[in-house]
Coordinates of C-alpha atoms in Angstrom, one line a residue:
M1 CA 56.0 -98.2 96.7
L2 CA 54.7 -95.2 98.7
A3 CA 51.5 -93.5 97.8
K4 CA 49.9 -90.4 99.4
V5 CA 46.2 -89.6 99.4
G6 CA 44.5 -86.4 100.7
S7 CA 41.8 -86.7 103.3
A8 CA 40.5 -84.7 106.2
A9 CA 38.9 -85.1 109.7
V10 CA 36.8 -82.9 111.9
N11 CA 37.7 -81.4 115.3
G12 CA 34.9 -79.4 116.9
I13 CA 33.1 -78.0 113.8
E14 CA 36.2 -77.3 111.8
A15 CA 38.1 -79.7 109.6
F16 CA 41.8 -80.3 109.4
P17 CA 43.8 -82.0 106.6
V18 CA 44.9 -85.6 107.0
E19 CA 47.4 -87.2 104.7
V20 CA 47.0 -90.9 104.2
E21 CA 50.4 -92.4 103.5
V22 CA 50.4 -96.0 102.3
D23 CA 53.6 -98.1 101.9
S24 CA 53.5 -101.5 100.4
G25 CA 56.6 -103.6 100.9
A26 CA 58.0 -107.1 101.4
G27 CA 57.5 -109.3 104.4
Q28 CA 54.7 -111.1 106.1
T29 CA 51.2 -110.1 104.8
V30 CA 49.9 -107.7 107.5
I31 CA 48.2 -104.3 107.7
V32 CA 49.5 -101.8 110.2
I33 CA 47.6 -98.5 110.8
V34 CA 49.5 -95.8 112.7
G35 CA 48.7 -92.1 113.5
L36 CA 46.5 -92.4 116.6
P37 CA 43.5 -94.3 115.0
D38 CA 40.5 -95.1 117.1
A39 CA 38.7 -98.5 117.0
A40 CA 36.6 -97.6 114.0
V41 CA 39.7 -96.6 112.0
K42 CA 41.5 -99.8 113.0
E43 CA 38.5 -101.9 111.9
S44 CA 38.9 -100.4 108.4
R45 CA 41.6 -103.0 107.7
D46 CA 38.9 -105.7 107.4
R47 CA 36.4 -103.5 105.6
V48 CA 39.0 -102.3 103.1
S49 CA 40.5 -105.7 102.3
T50 CA 37.1 -107.3 101.7
A51 CA 35.9 -104.3 99.7
L52 CA 39.0 -104.5 97.5
H53 CA 38.4 -108.2 96.9
N54 CA 34.7 -107.8 96.1
S55 CA 35.5 -104.9 93.8
G56 CA 37.7 -107.0 91.6
F57 CA 41.1 -105.8 92.9
K58 CA 43.9 -107.7 94.5
F59 CA 45.1 -107.1 98.1
P60 CA 48.9 -106.7 98.0
M61 CA 51.0 -109.4 99.6
G62 CA 53.6 -108.3 102.2
R63 CA 53.6 -105.6 104.9
T64 CA 51.3 -102.7 104.3
T65 CA 51.9 -99.7 106.6
I66 CA 49.3 -96.9 106.7
N67 CA 50.1 -93.6 108.4
L68 CA 47.5 -91.0 109.1
A69 CA 49.3 -87.7 109.4
P70 CA 49.6 -85.6 111.5
A71 CA 50.3 -88.5 113.9
D72 CA 49.7 -86.5 117.1
V73 CA 46.0 -85.9 116.5
K74 CA 43.5 -88.7 117.2
K75 CA 41.6 -89.9 114.1
E76 CA 38.0 -91.1 114.5
G77 CA 35.3 -92.8 112.4
P78 CA 35.1 -94.8 109.2
S79 CA 35.6 -91.9 106.8
F80 CA 39.2 -92.9 106.0
D81 CA 38.1 -96.2 104.3
L82 CA 38.0 -94.8 100.8
P83 CA 41.3 -92.9 100.9
I84 CA 43.0 -96.0 102.5
A85 CA 41.7 -98.3 99.8
V86 CA 42.8 -95.9 97.0
G87 CA 46.2 -95.5 98.7
I88 CA 46.6 -99.3 98.8
L89 CA 45.8 -99.6 95.1
A90 CA 48.2 -96.8 94.2
A91 CA 51.0 -98.2 96.4
S92 CA 50.6 -101.7 94.9
E93 CA 50.6 -100.1 91.4
Q94 CA 47.2 -101.4 90.4
F95 CA 46.4 -98.0 88.9
R96 CA 48.2 -94.8 88.2
S97 CA 46.9 -91.3 88.6
E98 CA 48.3 -87.8 88.7
Q99 CA 45.2 -86.4 90.6
L100 CA 45.8 -87.9 94.0
D101 CA 47.2 -84.6 95.4
R102 CA 44.5 -82.5 93.8
F103 CA 41.5 -84.0 95.6
V104 CA 40.4 -84.7 99.1
M105 CA 38.4 -87.9 99.6
V106 CA 36.3 -89.3 102.4
G107 CA 33.9 -92.2 102.6
E108 CA 33.0 -95.4 104.4
L109 CA 33.2 -98.6 102.4
A110 CA 30.7 -101.4 102.5
L111 CA 32.0 -105.0 102.1
T112 CA 30.7 -104.9 98.5
G113 CA 32.8 -101.8 97.7
A114 CA 29.9 -99.4 97.9
V115 CA 30.6 -96.0 99.4
R116 CA 28.4 -95.1 102.4
P117 CA 27.8 -91.6 103.7
V118 CA 29.9 -90.1 106.5
K119 CA 29.5 -87.2 108.9
G120 CA 31.2 -83.8 108.6
V121 CA 31.4 -83.5 104.8
L122 CA 30.6 -79.8 104.6
P123 CA 33.4 -78.6 106.9
I124 CA 35.7 -81.0 105.1
A125 CA 34.7 -79.4 101.7
L126 CA 35.2 -75.9 103.1
R127 CA 38.7 -76.9 104.3
A128 CA 39.6 -78.5 101.0
K129 CA 38.7 -75.2 99.2
S130 CA 40.7 -73.1 101.7
D131 CA 43.7 -75.4 101.2
G132 CA 43.6 -74.9 97.5
R133 CA 42.4 -78.3 96.5
V134 CA 40.7 -78.7 93.1
G135 CA 37.8 -80.8 94.5
V136 CA 36.6 -83.5 96.8
L137 CA 35.5 -87.2 96.2
V138 CA 32.6 -87.8 98.6
P139 CA 29.8 -90.4 99.0
A140 CA 26.9 -89.6 96.7
D141 CA 24.5 -89.1 99.6
N142 CA 26.8 -86.4 101.0
A143 CA 27.5 -84.7 97.7
A144 CA 24.8 -82.0 97.9
E145 CA 26.1 -80.6 101.2
A146 CA 29.7 -80.4 99.8
A147 CA 28.3 -78.8 96.6
A148 CA 27.1 -75.9 98.8
V149 CA 30.8 -74.8 98.7
Q150 CA 31.1 -72.7 95.6
D151 CA 34.1 -73.0 93.1
L152 CA 34.9 -76.6 94.3
R153 CA 34.6 -79.7 92.1
V154 CA 32.4 -82.1 94.1
I155 CA 32.5 -85.6 92.6
P156 CA 29.8 -88.0 93.9
I157 CA 31.2 -91.5 94.4
R158 CA 29.0 -94.6 94.6
N159 CA 31.6 -97.3 94.8
L160 CA 35.3 -97.9 95.0
R161 CA 35.7 -99.0 91.3
E162 CA 34.0 -95.8 90.2
A163 CA 36.5 -93.7 92.3
V164 CA 39.5 -95.5 90.8
S165 CA 38.1 -95.2 87.3
F166 CA 37.6 -91.4 87.7
L167 CA 41.1 -90.9 89.2
E168 CA 42.6 -92.9 86.3
G169 CA 40.8 -90.7 83.8
E170 CA 38.8 -93.6 82.3
T171 CA 35.5 -92.2 83.5
D172 CA 34.5 -88.5 83.4
L173 CA 32.1 -87.9 86.3
E174 CA 30.2 -84.7 86.3
P175 CA 30.7 -82.5 89.4
L176 CA 27.5 -81.9 91.3
R177 CA 26.4 -78.3 91.5
V178 CA 23.6 -76.7 93.6
D179 CA 21.9 -73.4 93.0
L180 CA 22.2 -71.6 96.3
R181 CA 19.9 -68.8 95.1
E182 CA 17.2 -71.3 94.4
L183 CA 17.7 -73.0 97.8
F184 CA 17.1 -69.7 99.6
A185 CA 14.3 -68.6 97.3
H186 CA 12.4 -71.8 98.0
R187 CA 9.4 -71.0 100.2
H188 CA 8.8 -73.6 103.0
D189 CA 5.2 -74.5 103.6
E190 CA 4.7 -73.4 107.2
D191 CA 2.7 -75.9 109.2
L192 CA 2.3 -73.4 112.0
D193 CA 1.1 -69.8 111.9
F194 CA 0.5 -67.1 114.5
A195 CA -3.0 -66.6 113.0
E196 CA -4.0 -69.9 114.6
V197 CA -3.4 -68.5 118.1
K198 CA -6.6 -67.3 119.7
G199 CA -6.2 -64.1 121.8
Q200 CA -2.9 -63.5 123.7
E201 CA -2.2 -60.3 121.8
S202 CA 0.1 -59.0 124.5
V203 CA 2.2 -62.2 124.3
K204 CA 2.4 -62.0 120.5
R205 CA 3.6 -58.5 120.8
A206 CA 6.3 -59.6 123.2
L207 CA 7.4 -62.4 120.8
E208 CA 7.5 -59.9 118.0
I209 CA 9.8 -57.7 120.0
A210 CA 12.0 -60.8 120.9
A211 CA 12.2 -61.8 117.2
A212 CA 13.1 -58.3 116.1
G213 CA 16.0 -57.9 118.5
G214 CA 17.1 -61.6 119.1
H215 CA 16.1 -61.4 122.7
N216 CA 15.6 -64.3 125.1
V217 CA 12.0 -64.8 126.4
L218 CA 10.4 -66.5 129.5
L219 CA 6.7 -67.3 129.2
I220 CA 5.0 -67.6 132.6
G221 CA 1.4 -68.8 132.9
P222 CA -0.9 -71.6 134.0
P223 CA -1.2 -74.8 131.9
G224 CA -3.3 -74.6 128.8
T225 CA -2.7 -70.9 128.1
G226 CA -0.8 -71.6 124.9
K227 CA 2.8 -71.2 126.0
S228 CA 4.1 -74.1 123.9
M229 CA 1.8 -73.2 121.0
L230 CA 3.2 -69.7 120.9
A231 CA 6.9 -70.8 121.3
K232 CA 6.6 -73.3 118.4
R233 CA 5.4 -70.5 116.1
L234 CA 8.3 -68.1 116.9
P235 CA 10.5 -69.4 114.1
T236 CA 7.8 -68.4 111.6
I237 CA 8.4 -64.7 112.3
L238 CA 12.2 -64.8 112.4
P239 CA 14.1 -63.4 109.5
P240 CA 15.5 -65.9 107.0
L241 CA 19.0 -67.3 107.4
T242 CA 21.9 -65.6 105.5
L243 CA 24.3 -67.8 103.6
D244 CA 27.0 -67.5 106.3
E245 CA 24.5 -68.4 109.0
A246 CA 23.2 -71.3 106.9
L247 CA 26.7 -72.7 106.3
E248 CA 27.6 -72.4 110.0
T249 CA 24.3 -74.1 111.1
T250 CA 24.7 -76.8 108.5
K251 CA 28.2 -77.6 109.6
I252 CA 27.0 -78.4 113.1
H253 CA 24.2 -80.6 111.8
S254 CA 26.6 -82.3 109.3
I255 CA 29.1 -83.4 112.0
M256 CA 26.1 -84.9 113.9
G257 CA 24.8 -86.7 110.9
L258 CA 21.5 -85.0 111.0
L259 CA 21.2 -83.9 107.4
E260 CA 18.8 -85.8 105.1
P261 CA 20.4 -87.7 102.1
G262 CA 20.8 -85.2 99.3
Q263 CA 20.2 -82.1 101.6
A264 CA 22.5 -79.3 100.7
L265 CA 21.9 -76.7 103.3
I266 CA 19.7 -75.9 106.3
T267 CA 17.8 -72.9 105.1
R268 CA 15.2 -72.7 108.0
R269 CA 16.1 -71.6 111.4
P270 CA 16.4 -74.6 113.7
F271 CA 14.0 -75.2 116.6
R272 CA 15.2 -77.5 119.3
A273 CA 13.1 -78.5 122.3
P274 CA 15.0 -80.8 124.8
H275 CA 13.1 -82.6 127.5
H276 CA 13.5 -81.4 131.0
T277 CA 15.4 -84.7 131.9
A278 CA 18.3 -83.6 129.6
S279 CA 21.8 -83.8 131.1
D280 CA 24.3 -81.1 130.9
A281 CA 26.3 -83.1 128.3
G282 CA 23.1 -83.4 126.2
L283 CA 22.4 -79.7 126.4
L284 CA 25.9 -78.3 126.1
G285 CA 27.7 -81.2 124.3
G286 CA 30.5 -83.3 125.6
N287 CA 31.1 -87.0 126.1
I288 CA 34.7 -88.4 125.8
N289 CA 35.0 -87.0 122.2
P290 CA 33.1 -83.7 122.5
T291 CA 30.2 -83.3 120.1
P292 CA 27.7 -80.4 119.9
G293 CA 24.7 -80.4 122.3
E294 CA 21.2 -79.0 121.9
I295 CA 22.3 -75.4 122.4
S296 CA 24.7 -75.7 119.4
L297 CA 22.1 -77.5 117.3
A298 CA 19.9 -74.5 118.0
H299 CA 22.6 -72.1 116.7
H300 CA 21.0 -69.2 114.8
G301 CA 17.6 -70.6 115.8
V302 CA 15.4 -71.2 118.8
L303 CA 16.0 -73.3 121.9
F304 CA 12.7 -74.0 123.7
M305 CA 12.9 -75.2 127.3
D306 CA 9.4 -76.1 128.5
E307 CA 8.8 -76.6 132.3
L308 CA 12.0 -74.6 133.0
P309 CA 12.1 -75.2 136.8
E310 CA 11.9 -79.0 136.2
F311 CA 15.4 -79.0 134.6
K312 CA 18.2 -79.8 137.0
R313 CA 19.7 -76.8 138.6
N314 CA 23.3 -77.6 137.4
V315 CA 21.9 -78.0 133.9
L316 CA 20.3 -74.6 134.0
E317 CA 23.4 -72.9 135.4
T318 CA 25.5 -74.2 132.5
L319 CA 23.4 -71.9 130.2
R320 CA 24.9 -68.8 131.6
Q321 CA 28.1 -68.7 129.6
P322 CA 26.5 -69.6 126.2
L323 CA 23.8 -67.0 126.7
E324 CA 26.3 -64.3 127.5
E325 CA 29.1 -65.2 125.0
G326 CA 27.3 -67.0 122.2
R327 CA 29.6 -70.0 122.4
V328 CA 30.3 -73.0 124.7
T329 CA 33.7 -74.3 125.6
I330 CA 34.1 -77.9 126.6
S331 CA 37.3 -79.0 128.2
R332 CA 38.5 -82.6 128.4
A333 CA 41.8 -84.3 129.1
A334 CA 42.3 -84.7 125.4
G335 CA 41.8 -81.0 124.7
T336 CA 39.4 -78.1 124.5
V337 CA 36.7 -77.7 121.9
T338 CA 34.5 -74.6 121.3
F339 CA 31.1 -74.8 119.7
P340 CA 29.0 -71.8 118.5
S341 CA 25.7 -71.3 120.3
Q342 CA 24.0 -68.1 119.3
F343 CA 20.4 -69.0 119.9
M344 CA 17.3 -67.4 121.2
L345 CA 16.2 -69.0 124.4
V346 CA 12.4 -69.4 124.8
A347 CA 11.5 -70.9 128.2
A348 CA 8.1 -71.6 129.7
M349 CA 7.1 -72.3 133.2
N350 CA 4.1 -72.3 135.6
P351 CA 3.8 -69.5 138.1
T352 CA 3.3 -71.9 141.0
P353 CA 3.9 -75.6 141.7
D354 CA 0.2 -76.4 141.1
G355 CA 0.1 -74.3 138.0
K356 CA -2.3 -71.6 139.2
M357 CA -1.6 -67.9 139.6
P358 CA -0.2 -66.8 142.9
G359 CA -3.5 -65.4 144.2
E360 CA -5.4 -68.6 143.3
S361 CA -2.8 -71.2 144.3
H362 CA -3.3 -73.5 147.2
C363 CA 0.5 -73.7 147.7
S364 CA 2.1 -71.8 150.6
P365 CA 4.2 -68.7 150.0
R366 CA 7.3 -70.8 150.9
E367 CA 6.4 -73.5 148.4
I368 CA 5.9 -70.9 145.7
A369 CA 9.2 -69.1 146.5
N370 CA 11.1 -72.4 146.5
Y371 CA 9.6 -73.3 143.1
L372 CA 10.5 -69.9 141.6
N373 CA 14.0 -70.1 143.1
R374 CA 14.8 -73.2 141.1
V375 CA 15.6 -70.7 138.4
S376 CA 18.5 -68.6 139.7
G377 CA 18.6 -64.8 139.6
P378 CA 21.7 -64.7 137.4
L379 CA 20.0 -66.8 134.8
L380 CA 16.8 -64.7 134.9
D381 CA 18.9 -61.6 134.5
R382 CA 20.1 -63.0 131.1
I383 CA 16.5 -63.4 129.9
D384 CA 15.4 -60.1 128.4
L385 CA 11.6 -60.5 128.5
H386 CA 9.5 -62.1 131.2
V387 CA 6.0 -62.4 129.8
E388 CA 2.9 -63.3 131.7
V389 CA 0.6 -65.6 129.7
P390 CA -2.9 -65.3 131.1
A391 CA -5.8 -67.7 130.6
V392 CA -7.5 -67.4 127.2
K393 CA -10.9 -65.7 127.4
F394 CA -13.9 -67.7 126.3
Q395 CA -14.9 -65.1 123.7
D396 CA -11.5 -65.4 122.2
I397 CA -11.7 -69.2 122.1
T398 CA -15.1 -69.2 120.3
S399 CA -14.3 -66.2 118.1
Q400 CA -14.2 -66.9 114.3
R401 CA -11.8 -64.0 113.8
T402 CA -8.3 -65.1 112.9
G403 CA -5.2 -63.3 114.2
E404 CA -2.4 -61.6 112.3
L405 CA -0.5 -63.9 109.9
S406 CA 3.1 -64.8 110.7
A407 CA 4.1 -63.4 107.3
T408 CA 2.8 -60.0 108.2
I409 CA 4.6 -60.0 111.5
R410 CA 7.8 -61.3 109.9
E411 CA 7.9 -58.3 107.5
R412 CA 8.0 -55.9 110.5
V413 CA 10.7 -58.1 112.2
I414 CA 12.8 -58.1 109.0
A415 CA 12.5 -54.3 108.7
A416 CA 13.7 -53.9 112.3
R417 CA 16.6 -56.3 111.7
Q418 CA 17.6 -54.3 108.7
V419 CA 17.9 -51.2 110.8
Q420 CA 20.1 -53.1 113.2
Q421 CA 22.3 -54.4 110.4
Q422 CA 22.9 -50.9 109.2
R423 CA 23.6 -49.8 112.7
F424 CA 26.2 -52.5 113.3
K425 CA 27.6 -52.7 109.8
H426 CA 31.1 -52.0 111.1
R427 CA 30.7 -54.6 113.9
P428 CA 30.1 -57.9 112.2
R429 CA 30.2 -59.8 115.5
I430 CA 27.0 -58.0 116.6
T431 CA 24.0 -59.3 114.5
C432 CA 21.1 -57.8 116.6
N433 CA 20.3 -55.6 119.5
A434 CA 20.5 -58.5 122.0
R435 CA 24.2 -58.9 121.2
M436 CA 25.1 -55.3 122.0
G437 CA 28.0 -54.8 124.5
T438 CA 28.6 -51.9 126.9
R439 CA 30.1 -49.7 124.2
E440 CA 27.1 -50.2 121.9
L441 CA 24.6 -49.5 124.7
K442 CA 26.3 -46.2 125.4
A443 CA 26.4 -45.2 121.7
H444 CA 22.9 -46.3 120.7
C445 CA 20.7 -46.3 123.8
A446 CA 21.1 -42.8 125.1
L447 CA 18.1 -41.5 127.2
D448 CA 16.8 -38.0 127.9
E449 CA 16.5 -36.8 131.5
S450 CA 12.8 -37.7 132.0
T451 CA 13.2 -41.2 130.5
L452 CA 16.3 -41.8 132.6
A453 CA 14.3 -40.7 135.7
L454 CA 11.5 -43.2 134.8
L455 CA 14.0 -46.0 134.5
Q456 CA 15.7 -45.0 137.8
N457 CA 12.4 -45.3 139.6
A458 CA 11.8 -48.7 138.1
M459 CA 15.2 -49.9 139.1
T460 CA 14.7 -48.7 142.7
E461 CA 11.1 -50.1 143.0
F462 CA 11.8 -53.5 141.6
N463 CA 15.3 -53.8 142.9
L464 CA 16.7 -54.6 139.5
S465 CA 20.3 -55.6 138.9
A466 CA 22.8 -53.9 136.6
R467 CA 22.4 -56.7 134.1
A468 CA 18.6 -56.2 134.1
Y469 CA 19.2 -52.5 133.4
D470 CA 21.2 -53.5 130.3
R471 CA 18.5 -55.8 129.2
I472 CA 15.8 -53.1 129.5
L473 CA 17.9 -50.8 127.4
K474 CA 18.3 -53.4 124.7
V475 CA 14.6 -54.2 124.6
S476 CA 13.8 -50.5 124.5
R477 CA 16.1 -50.1 121.5
T478 CA 14.3 -52.9 119.7
I479 CA 10.9 -51.4 120.5
A480 CA 12.1 -48.1 119.0
D481 CA 13.4 -49.9 115.9
L482 CA 10.0 -51.5 115.3
E483 CA 8.5 -48.1 115.4
R484 CA 11.3 -46.7 113.1
S485 CA 12.3 -44.3 115.9
D486 CA 15.9 -43.1 116.2
R487 CA 15.3 -42.0 119.8
I488 CA 14.3 -44.2 122.8
T489 CA 11.3 -42.6 124.5
A490 CA 9.6 -43.1 127.9
D491 CA 6.9 -45.2 126.2
H492 CA 9.6 -47.6 124.9
V493 CA 11.2 -47.9 128.3
S494 CA 7.9 -48.4 130.1
E495 CA 7.0 -51.3 127.8
A496 CA 10.4 -52.8 128.3
V497 CA 10.1 -52.5 132.1
G498 CA 6.8 -54.3 131.9
F499 CA 8.5 -57.3 130.6
R500 CA 10.4 -58.0 133.9
A501 CA 7.6 -60.0 135.5
L502 CA 9.8 -62.1 137.7
D503 CA 11.6 -59.0 139.1
R504 CA 8.4 -57.7 140.7
Q505 CA 7.6 -58.2 144.3
L506 CA 4.4 -60.0 143.3
W507 CA 6.5 -63.0 142.2
R508 CA 8.9 -62.9 145.0

């Protein structure tokens, strides 16, 4: 007898449907799995047969053929254990159900028949809904993330016998539901706050501008000035994730297996800080079967790269496409995969090899130039704000006065982002000023004659590139938004030009 069970798999961050066809016939007792299975899928033969036995079912005698369709796409991982086991039981007529074509099911089977969690349940649930399925049968530990998809019946399954009993109609399992409004209303206890940072008011101002416009930032200063401390507090002033952003971010973490058991959604903007020894595959993603790297895990959040010149040159150069396009494309012999990577880059570096300011360093001008040139000009052009982080003054260190709270700064950031949302309401691809293209710059960053002359002088004096010109306009627009100004003034442009530290002759 032939049985068909709905399942799904993930390619990139999107799921595609997989139909598990099981045929039980006469002949020598053997299990054959076809449809481009990988080693983990082939091993399911032993897991499934033992799980069936330990769950009180009989393994059918004769030849059992299992086809994972479509047959021209490689299938990976242990998530097909549950649908294969259900298909074998249906094909051998050990139970009957009219619901096999209404549900999508995934799950790894333990030898006892227990259902273990798998990766990528959220994109699978989203695909099941778009395909018109009634619901999904998923491991209990994955049920919360699937339940983030509204108007879909999510049935938590703890073991094989429970799944069969539900499909037969003998057990009525309650679908799991999560309250998305409650998830987003929940206030996270922030362990970090800008109020804890002593001094550095100019740097805080720069980070506020960066957060308000989604700009990339480079912090330059000697060791011990608080560069890492400031960078780690940047997420506390960023606006909260929207539902669409949370779903997209959670999909990436789901396929990497980084969600906690019972976690429905990621509602805080991610903060990723890879070590400077990271490879290009670790940063961008890759391997034989491409998986997301650090820049995709930082999607809609912050990627912090400390000691920027210590990263390998080829690793840094791979950042150029993601910074420009908001996505990374990985090509392998088996195919091409694209991962989203709209993140804020926050980098930190010393001004000289020995960590001192150029006028105080014992390094030669050539050594300083070689150190700075580890970060290429095209990459620096893609970083909107270059911020000097001076040594903290003694009176600031010993002061009992606390700085401005992150919550207060975040209110101004959210207000500026709301202005940008209204501005780009007809361009959903553009979420903030940093994402503006040439057309938007022309429409929203017009300058009067005196302001244009000021910018022309700065371009000539600092020998700025055309890309740096665009970055200055974007930052100027954000500064104006923070001040609720419709027009970009000379003061806005002057402050934006001041954030091009590595373009000045002092650093060259």
